[in-house]
Amino acid sequence: MGKIGRNHPCPCGSGKKYKHCCLPARQAGANGSPANQMKISLMAAIEKIQAQAGEKKAAFNELGVFLFFSDHEGDAWLLEATESDAVQLARDGQPLKVPIDENPETIEINFSHTFAIRDRQLFLTAYADRAETRLDRAPVQQIHAAIRRLFKRYPKEMLARMHVDPSGGEAEA
């Protein structure tokens, strides 16, 4: 990775300038690698949405390409907007184990579903058995608007660099 300028978008995907996001932690001597900063930010966002689900509070949050929502019945989900992947983070107010694998180079989330918005409804398709489910309590308008903002804010080439395919090459957007 090349040098990141202070005024460039932060590599963690927050949408903020580097100088207003991860640079202060790096300068303070914290473990400031982009992967570690992203893990810290991602885990904080996951814990926040799990807590909101535990309170059975409807909420919606964004972190770069990641969208988080909880509903008033205590379910919470993490959506990855560019690849349309999803994983459940809480069920009936109880947090679920976070399926994150990490190594020094990357952070990988083991998603269990893909998602699609059709007819103003959110549908999930399980990777395991290809079963499709409609999430009636999902904040579809907020999800759709966030995805539109994301694709408007970042060029396709930048979004493609956020994902690496298993063969080691860059994934296509």
PDB file of C-alpha atoms in Angstrom:
ATOM      1  CA  MET A   1       0.000   0.000   0.000  1.00  0.00           C
ATOM      2  CA  GLY A   2       1.308   3.453  -0.871  1.00  0.00           C
ATOM      3  CA  LYS A   3       1.560   6.411   1.431  1.00  0.00           C
ATOM      4  CA  ILE A   4      -1.780   7.750   2.641  1.00  0.00           C
ATOM      5  CA  GLY A   5      -2.112  11.523   2.479  1.00  0.00           C
ATOM      6  CA  ARG A   6      -3.757  13.376   5.368  1.00  0.00           C
ATOM      7  CA  ASN A   7      -6.578  14.570   3.105  1.00  0.00           C
ATOM      8  CA  HIS A   8      -7.189  11.229   1.373  1.00  0.00           C
ATOM      9  CA  PRO A   9     -10.129   8.968   2.319  1.00  0.00           C
ATOM     10  CA  CYS A  10      -9.242   6.815   5.306  1.00  0.00           C
ATOM     11  CA  PRO A  11      -8.331   3.235   4.297  1.00  0.00           C
ATOM     12  CA  CYS A  12     -10.662   1.860   6.992  1.00  0.00           C
ATOM     13  CA  GLY A  13     -13.600   2.816   4.763  1.00  0.00           C
ATOM     14  CA  SER A  14     -15.278   5.212   7.192  1.00  0.00           C
ATOM     15  CA  GLY A  15     -15.715   7.880   4.519  1.00  0.00           C
ATOM     16  CA  LYS A  16     -13.787  10.406   6.622  1.00  0.00           C
ATOM     17  CA  LYS A  17     -10.474  11.981   5.740  1.00  0.00           C
ATOM     18  CA  TYR A  18      -7.504  10.055   7.095  1.00  0.00           C
ATOM     19  CA  LYS A  19      -6.516  12.998   9.333  1.00  0.00           C
ATOM     20  CA  HIS A  20      -9.936  12.906  11.036  1.00  0.00           C
ATOM     21  CA  CYS A  21     -10.142   9.130  11.413  1.00  0.00           C
ATOM     22  CA  CYS A  22      -7.235   6.717  11.929  1.00  0.00           C
ATOM     23  CA  LEU A  23      -4.255   9.123  11.774  1.00  0.00           C
ATOM     24  CA  PRO A  24      -4.646  10.461  15.357  1.00  0.00           C
ATOM     25  CA  ALA A  25      -4.562   6.931  16.808  1.00  0.00           C
ATOM     26  CA  ARG A  26      -1.532   6.089  14.710  1.00  0.00           C
ATOM     27  CA  GLN A  27       0.251   9.240  15.862  1.00  0.00           C
ATOM     28  CA  ALA A  28      -0.629   8.482  19.482  1.00  0.00           C
ATOM     29  CA  GLY A  29       1.295   5.221  19.203  1.00  0.00           C
ATOM     30  CA  ALA A  30      -1.706   2.921  19.058  1.00  0.00           C
ATOM     31  CA  ASN A  31      -1.504  -0.131  16.827  1.00  0.00           C
ATOM     32  CA  GLY A  32      -2.422   1.908  13.778  1.00  0.00           C
ATOM     33  CA  SER A  33      -2.224  -0.529  10.882  1.00  0.00           C
ATOM     34  CA  PRO A  34      -5.289  -0.117   8.658  1.00  0.00           C
ATOM     35  CA  ALA A  35      -6.317  -3.732   9.338  1.00  0.00           C
ATOM     36  CA  ASN A  36      -6.105  -3.282  13.117  1.00  0.00           C
ATOM     37  CA  GLN A  37      -7.897   0.056  13.019  1.00  0.00           C
ATOM     38  CA  MET A  38     -10.655  -1.486  10.904  1.00  0.00           C
ATOM     39  CA  LYS A  39     -10.982  -4.413  13.312  1.00  0.00           C
ATOM     40  CA  ILE A  40     -11.246  -2.048  16.278  1.00  0.00           C
ATOM     41  CA  SER A  41     -13.856   0.077  14.482  1.00  0.00           C
ATOM     42  CA  LEU A  42     -15.732  -2.949  13.163  1.00  0.00           C
ATOM     43  CA  MET A  43     -15.836  -4.697  16.540  1.00  0.00           C
ATOM     44  CA  ALA A  44     -17.044  -1.483  18.218  1.00  0.00           C
ATOM     45  CA  ALA A  45     -19.837  -1.139  15.647  1.00  0.00           C
ATOM     46  CA  ILE A  46     -20.813  -4.802  16.089  1.00  0.00           C
ATOM     47  CA  GLU A  47     -20.901  -4.463  19.879  1.00  0.00           C
ATOM     48  CA  LYS A  48     -22.977  -1.281  19.585  1.00  0.00           C
ATOM     49  CA  ILE A  49     -25.629  -2.878  17.347  1.00  0.00           C
ATOM     50  CA  GLN A  50     -25.696  -6.010  19.528  1.00  0.00           C
ATOM     51  CA  ALA A  51     -26.313  -3.799  22.585  1.00  0.00           C
ATOM     52  CA  GLN A  52     -29.123  -1.996  20.754  1.00  0.00           C
ATOM     53  CA  ALA A  53     -30.630  -5.367  19.808  1.00  0.00           C
ATOM     54  CA  GLY A  54     -30.335  -6.425  23.454  1.00  0.00           C
ATOM     55  CA  GLU A  55     -32.408  -3.367  24.368  1.00  0.00           C
ATOM     56  CA  LYS A  56     -34.821  -4.328  21.563  1.00  0.00           C
ATOM     57  CA  LYS A  57     -34.232  -0.944  20.006  1.00  0.00           C
ATOM     58  CA  ALA A  58     -34.555  -0.351  16.266  1.00  0.00           C
ATOM     59  CA  ALA A  59     -31.295   1.209  15.020  1.00  0.00           C
ATOM     60  CA  PHE A  60     -29.312   1.696  11.815  1.00  0.00           C
ATOM     61  CA  ASN A  61     -25.568   2.441  11.591  1.00  0.00           C
ATOM     62  CA  GLU A  62     -22.975   2.673   8.820  1.00  0.00           C
ATOM     63  CA  LEU A  63     -19.217   2.053   8.810  1.00  0.00           C
ATOM     64  CA  GLY A  64     -17.667   2.307   5.368  1.00  0.00           C
ATOM     65  CA  VAL A  65     -19.130  -0.518   3.266  1.00  0.00           C
ATOM     66  CA  PHE A  66     -20.747  -2.113   6.331  1.00  0.00           C
ATOM     67  CA  LEU A  67     -24.366  -1.478   7.311  1.00  0.00           C
ATOM     68  CA  PHE A  68     -25.736  -2.540  10.695  1.00  0.00           C
ATOM     69  CA  PHE A  69     -29.335  -2.676  11.835  1.00  0.00           C
ATOM     70  CA  SER A  70     -31.352  -3.972  14.734  1.00  0.00           C
ATOM     71  CA  ASP A  71     -35.100  -4.206  15.180  1.00  0.00           C
ATOM     72  CA  HIS A  72     -37.541  -3.876  18.060  1.00  0.00           C
ATOM     73  CA  GLU A  73     -37.648  -7.660  18.505  1.00  0.00           C
ATOM     74  CA  GLY A  74     -33.919  -7.915  19.204  1.00  0.00           C
ATOM     75  CA  ASP A  75     -32.561  -9.162  15.877  1.00  0.00           C
ATOM     76  CA  ALA A  76     -29.445  -7.518  14.419  1.00  0.00           C
ATOM     77  CA  TRP A  77     -27.702  -7.930  11.082  1.00  0.00           C
ATOM     78  CA  LEU A  78     -24.476  -6.837   9.407  1.00  0.00           C
ATOM     79  CA  LEU A  79     -24.680  -6.167   5.664  1.00  0.00           C
ATOM     80  CA  GLU A  80     -21.700  -5.637   3.366  1.00  0.00           C
ATOM     81  CA  ALA A  81     -22.945  -3.291   0.655  1.00  0.00           C
ATOM     82  CA  THR A  82     -20.540  -3.918  -2.227  1.00  0.00           C
ATOM     83  CA  GLU A  83     -20.752  -7.717  -2.266  1.00  0.00           C
ATOM     84  CA  SER A  84     -24.348  -7.966  -0.915  1.00  0.00           C
ATOM     85  CA  ASP A  85     -23.288 -10.268   1.923  1.00  0.00           C
ATOM     86  CA  ALA A  86     -25.023 -10.549   5.296  1.00  0.00           C
ATOM     87  CA  VAL A  87     -24.630 -12.193   8.695  1.00  0.00           C
ATOM     88  CA  GLN A  88     -26.865 -12.151  11.765  1.00  0.00           C
ATOM     89  CA  LEU A  89     -25.322 -10.586  14.880  1.00  0.00           C
ATOM     90  CA  ALA A  90     -28.169 -10.973  17.406  1.00  0.00           C
ATOM     91  CA  ARG A  91     -31.344 -13.021  17.737  1.00  0.00           C
ATOM     92  CA  ASP A  92     -34.164 -12.210  20.162  1.00  0.00           C
ATOM     93  CA  GLY A  93     -31.923  -9.735  21.989  1.00  0.00           C
ATOM     94  CA  GLN A  94     -29.088 -12.226  22.487  1.00  0.00           C
ATOM     95  CA  PRO A  95     -25.728 -11.496  20.803  1.00  0.00           C
ATOM     96  CA  LEU A  96     -24.425 -14.186  18.462  1.00  0.00           C
ATOM     97  CA  LYS A  97     -20.765 -15.156  18.025  1.00  0.00           C
ATOM     98  CA  VAL A  98     -19.116 -12.776  15.568  1.00  0.00           C
ATOM     99  CA  PRO A  99     -17.734 -14.791  12.622  1.00  0.00           C
ATOM    100  CA  ILE A 100     -14.526 -12.806  12.031  1.00  0.00           C
ATOM    101  CA  ASP A 101     -11.180 -14.329  11.068  1.00  0.00           C
ATOM    102  CA  GLU A 102      -8.101 -12.187  10.963  1.00  0.00           C
ATOM    103  CA  ASN A 103      -4.483 -12.443  10.028  1.00  0.00           C
ATOM    104  CA  PRO A 104      -1.813  -9.725   9.877  1.00  0.00           C
ATOM    105  CA  GLU A 105      -2.882  -8.712   6.353  1.00  0.00           C
ATOM    106  CA  THR A 106      -6.684  -8.925   6.319  1.00  0.00           C
ATOM    107  CA  ILE A 107      -9.883  -9.119   8.290  1.00  0.00           C
ATOM    108  CA  GLU A 108     -12.385 -11.614   6.926  1.00  0.00           C
ATOM    109  CA  ILE A 109     -16.011 -11.899   7.921  1.00  0.00           C
ATOM    110  CA  ASN A 110     -17.581 -15.291   7.315  1.00  0.00           C
ATOM    111  CA  PHE A 111     -20.915 -14.204   5.906  1.00  0.00           C
ATOM    112  CA  SER A 112     -23.791 -16.674   6.028  1.00  0.00           C
ATOM    113  CA  HIS A 113     -26.161 -15.024   3.534  1.00  0.00           C
ATOM    114  CA  THR A 114     -26.437 -12.769   0.538  1.00  0.00           C
ATOM    115  CA  PHE A 115     -29.045 -10.035   0.469  1.00  0.00           C
ATOM    116  CA  ALA A 116     -31.130  -8.330  -2.181  1.00  0.00           C
ATOM    117  CA  ILE A 117     -33.699  -5.567  -2.150  1.00  0.00           C
ATOM    118  CA  ARG A 118     -36.703  -6.314  -4.330  1.00  0.00           C
ATOM    119  CA  ASP A 119     -40.095  -4.628  -4.313  1.00  0.00           C
ATOM    120  CA  ARG A 120     -39.018  -2.501  -1.314  1.00  0.00           C
ATOM    121  CA  GLN A 121     -38.314  -5.593   0.774  1.00  0.00           C
ATOM    122  CA  LEU A 122     -35.091  -7.185   2.000  1.00  0.00           C
ATOM    123  CA  PHE A 123     -34.505 -10.817   1.058  1.00  0.00           C
ATOM    124  CA  LEU A 124     -31.748 -13.050   2.436  1.00  0.00           C
ATOM    125  CA  THR A 125     -30.442 -16.182   0.725  1.00  0.00           C
ATOM    126  CA  ALA A 126     -28.478 -18.616   2.897  1.00  0.00           C
ATOM    127  CA  TYR A 127     -25.182 -19.850   1.499  1.00  0.00           C
ATOM    128  CA  ALA A 128     -25.685 -23.235   3.188  1.00  0.00           C
ATOM    129  CA  ASP A 129     -28.940 -24.322   1.560  1.00  0.00           C
ATOM    130  CA  ARG A 130     -29.879 -21.436  -0.791  1.00  0.00           C
ATOM    131  CA  ALA A 131     -33.117 -20.928   1.212  1.00  0.00           C
ATOM    132  CA  GLU A 132     -34.568 -17.449   0.794  1.00  0.00           C
ATOM    133  CA  THR A 133     -36.134 -15.480   3.640  1.00  0.00           C
ATOM    134  CA  ARG A 134     -37.810 -12.078   3.666  1.00  0.00           C
ATOM    135  CA  LEU A 135     -36.911  -9.811   6.585  1.00  0.00           C
ATOM    136  CA  ASP A 136     -40.083  -7.873   7.282  1.00  0.00           C
ATOM    137  CA  ARG A 137     -38.573  -5.656   9.998  1.00  0.00           C
ATOM    138  CA  ALA A 138     -35.525  -4.482   8.008  1.00  0.00           C
ATOM    139  CA  PRO A 139     -35.114  -0.721   7.440  1.00  0.00           C
ATOM    140  CA  VAL A 140     -35.148  -1.141   3.657  1.00  0.00           C
ATOM    141  CA  GLN A 141     -35.305   2.555   2.805  1.00  0.00           C
ATOM    142  CA  GLN A 142     -32.283   3.336   4.981  1.00  0.00           C
ATOM    143  CA  ILE A 143     -30.337   0.382   3.558  1.00  0.00           C
ATOM    144  CA  HIS A 144     -31.140   1.362  -0.021  1.00  0.00           C
ATOM    145  CA  ALA A 145     -30.204   5.017   0.593  1.00  0.00           C
ATOM    146  CA  ALA A 146     -26.912   4.022   2.270  1.00  0.00           C
ATOM    147  CA  ILE A 147     -25.957   1.789  -0.652  1.00  0.00           C
ATOM    148  CA  ARG A 148     -26.735   4.552  -3.134  1.00  0.00           C
ATOM    149  CA  ARG A 149     -24.591   7.021  -1.113  1.00  0.00           C
ATOM    150  CA  LEU A 150     -21.731   4.532  -0.968  1.00  0.00           C
ATOM    151  CA  PHE A 151     -21.661   3.946  -4.716  1.00  0.00           C
ATOM    152  CA  LYS A 152     -21.935   7.671  -5.340  1.00  0.00           C
ATOM    153  CA  ARG A 153     -19.145   8.533  -2.859  1.00  0.00           C
ATOM    154  CA  TYR A 154     -16.509   6.009  -3.962  1.00  0.00           C
ATOM    155  CA  PRO A 155     -15.303   5.116  -7.464  1.00  0.00           C
ATOM    156  CA  LYS A 156     -15.842   1.481  -8.509  1.00  0.00           C
ATOM    157  CA  GLU A 157     -12.083   0.925  -8.604  1.00  0.00           C
ATOM    158  CA  MET A 158     -11.737   1.903  -4.945  1.00  0.00           C
ATOM    159  CA  LEU A 159     -14.621  -0.342  -3.917  1.00  0.00           C
ATOM    160  CA  ALA A 160     -13.051  -3.232  -5.843  1.00  0.00           C
ATOM    161  CA  ARG A 161      -9.776  -2.825  -3.902  1.00  0.00           C
ATOM    162  CA  MET A 162     -11.632  -3.355  -0.628  1.00  0.00           C
ATOM    163  CA  HIS A 163     -12.110  -7.036  -1.537  1.00  0.00           C
ATOM    164  CA  VAL A 164      -9.618  -9.721  -2.431  1.00  0.00           C
ATOM    165  CA  ASP A 165     -10.708 -12.922  -4.100  1.00  0.00           C
ATOM    166  CA  PRO A 166      -9.426 -16.320  -2.878  1.00  0.00           C
ATOM    167  CA  SER A 167      -6.950 -16.640  -5.781  1.00  0.00           C
ATOM    168  CA  GLY A 168      -5.071 -13.603  -4.494  1.00  0.00           C
ATOM    169  CA  GLY A 169      -6.108 -11.198  -7.240  1.00  0.00           C
ATOM    170  CA  GLU A 170      -8.345  -8.209  -6.797  1.00  0.00           C
ATOM    171  CA  ALA A 171     -12.059  -8.865  -6.881  1.00  0.00           C
ATOM    172  CA  GLU A 172     -14.222  -7.081  -9.395  1.00  0.00           C
ATOM    173  CA  ALA A 173     -16.951  -4.720  -8.321  1.00  0.00           C
TER     174      ALA A 173
END
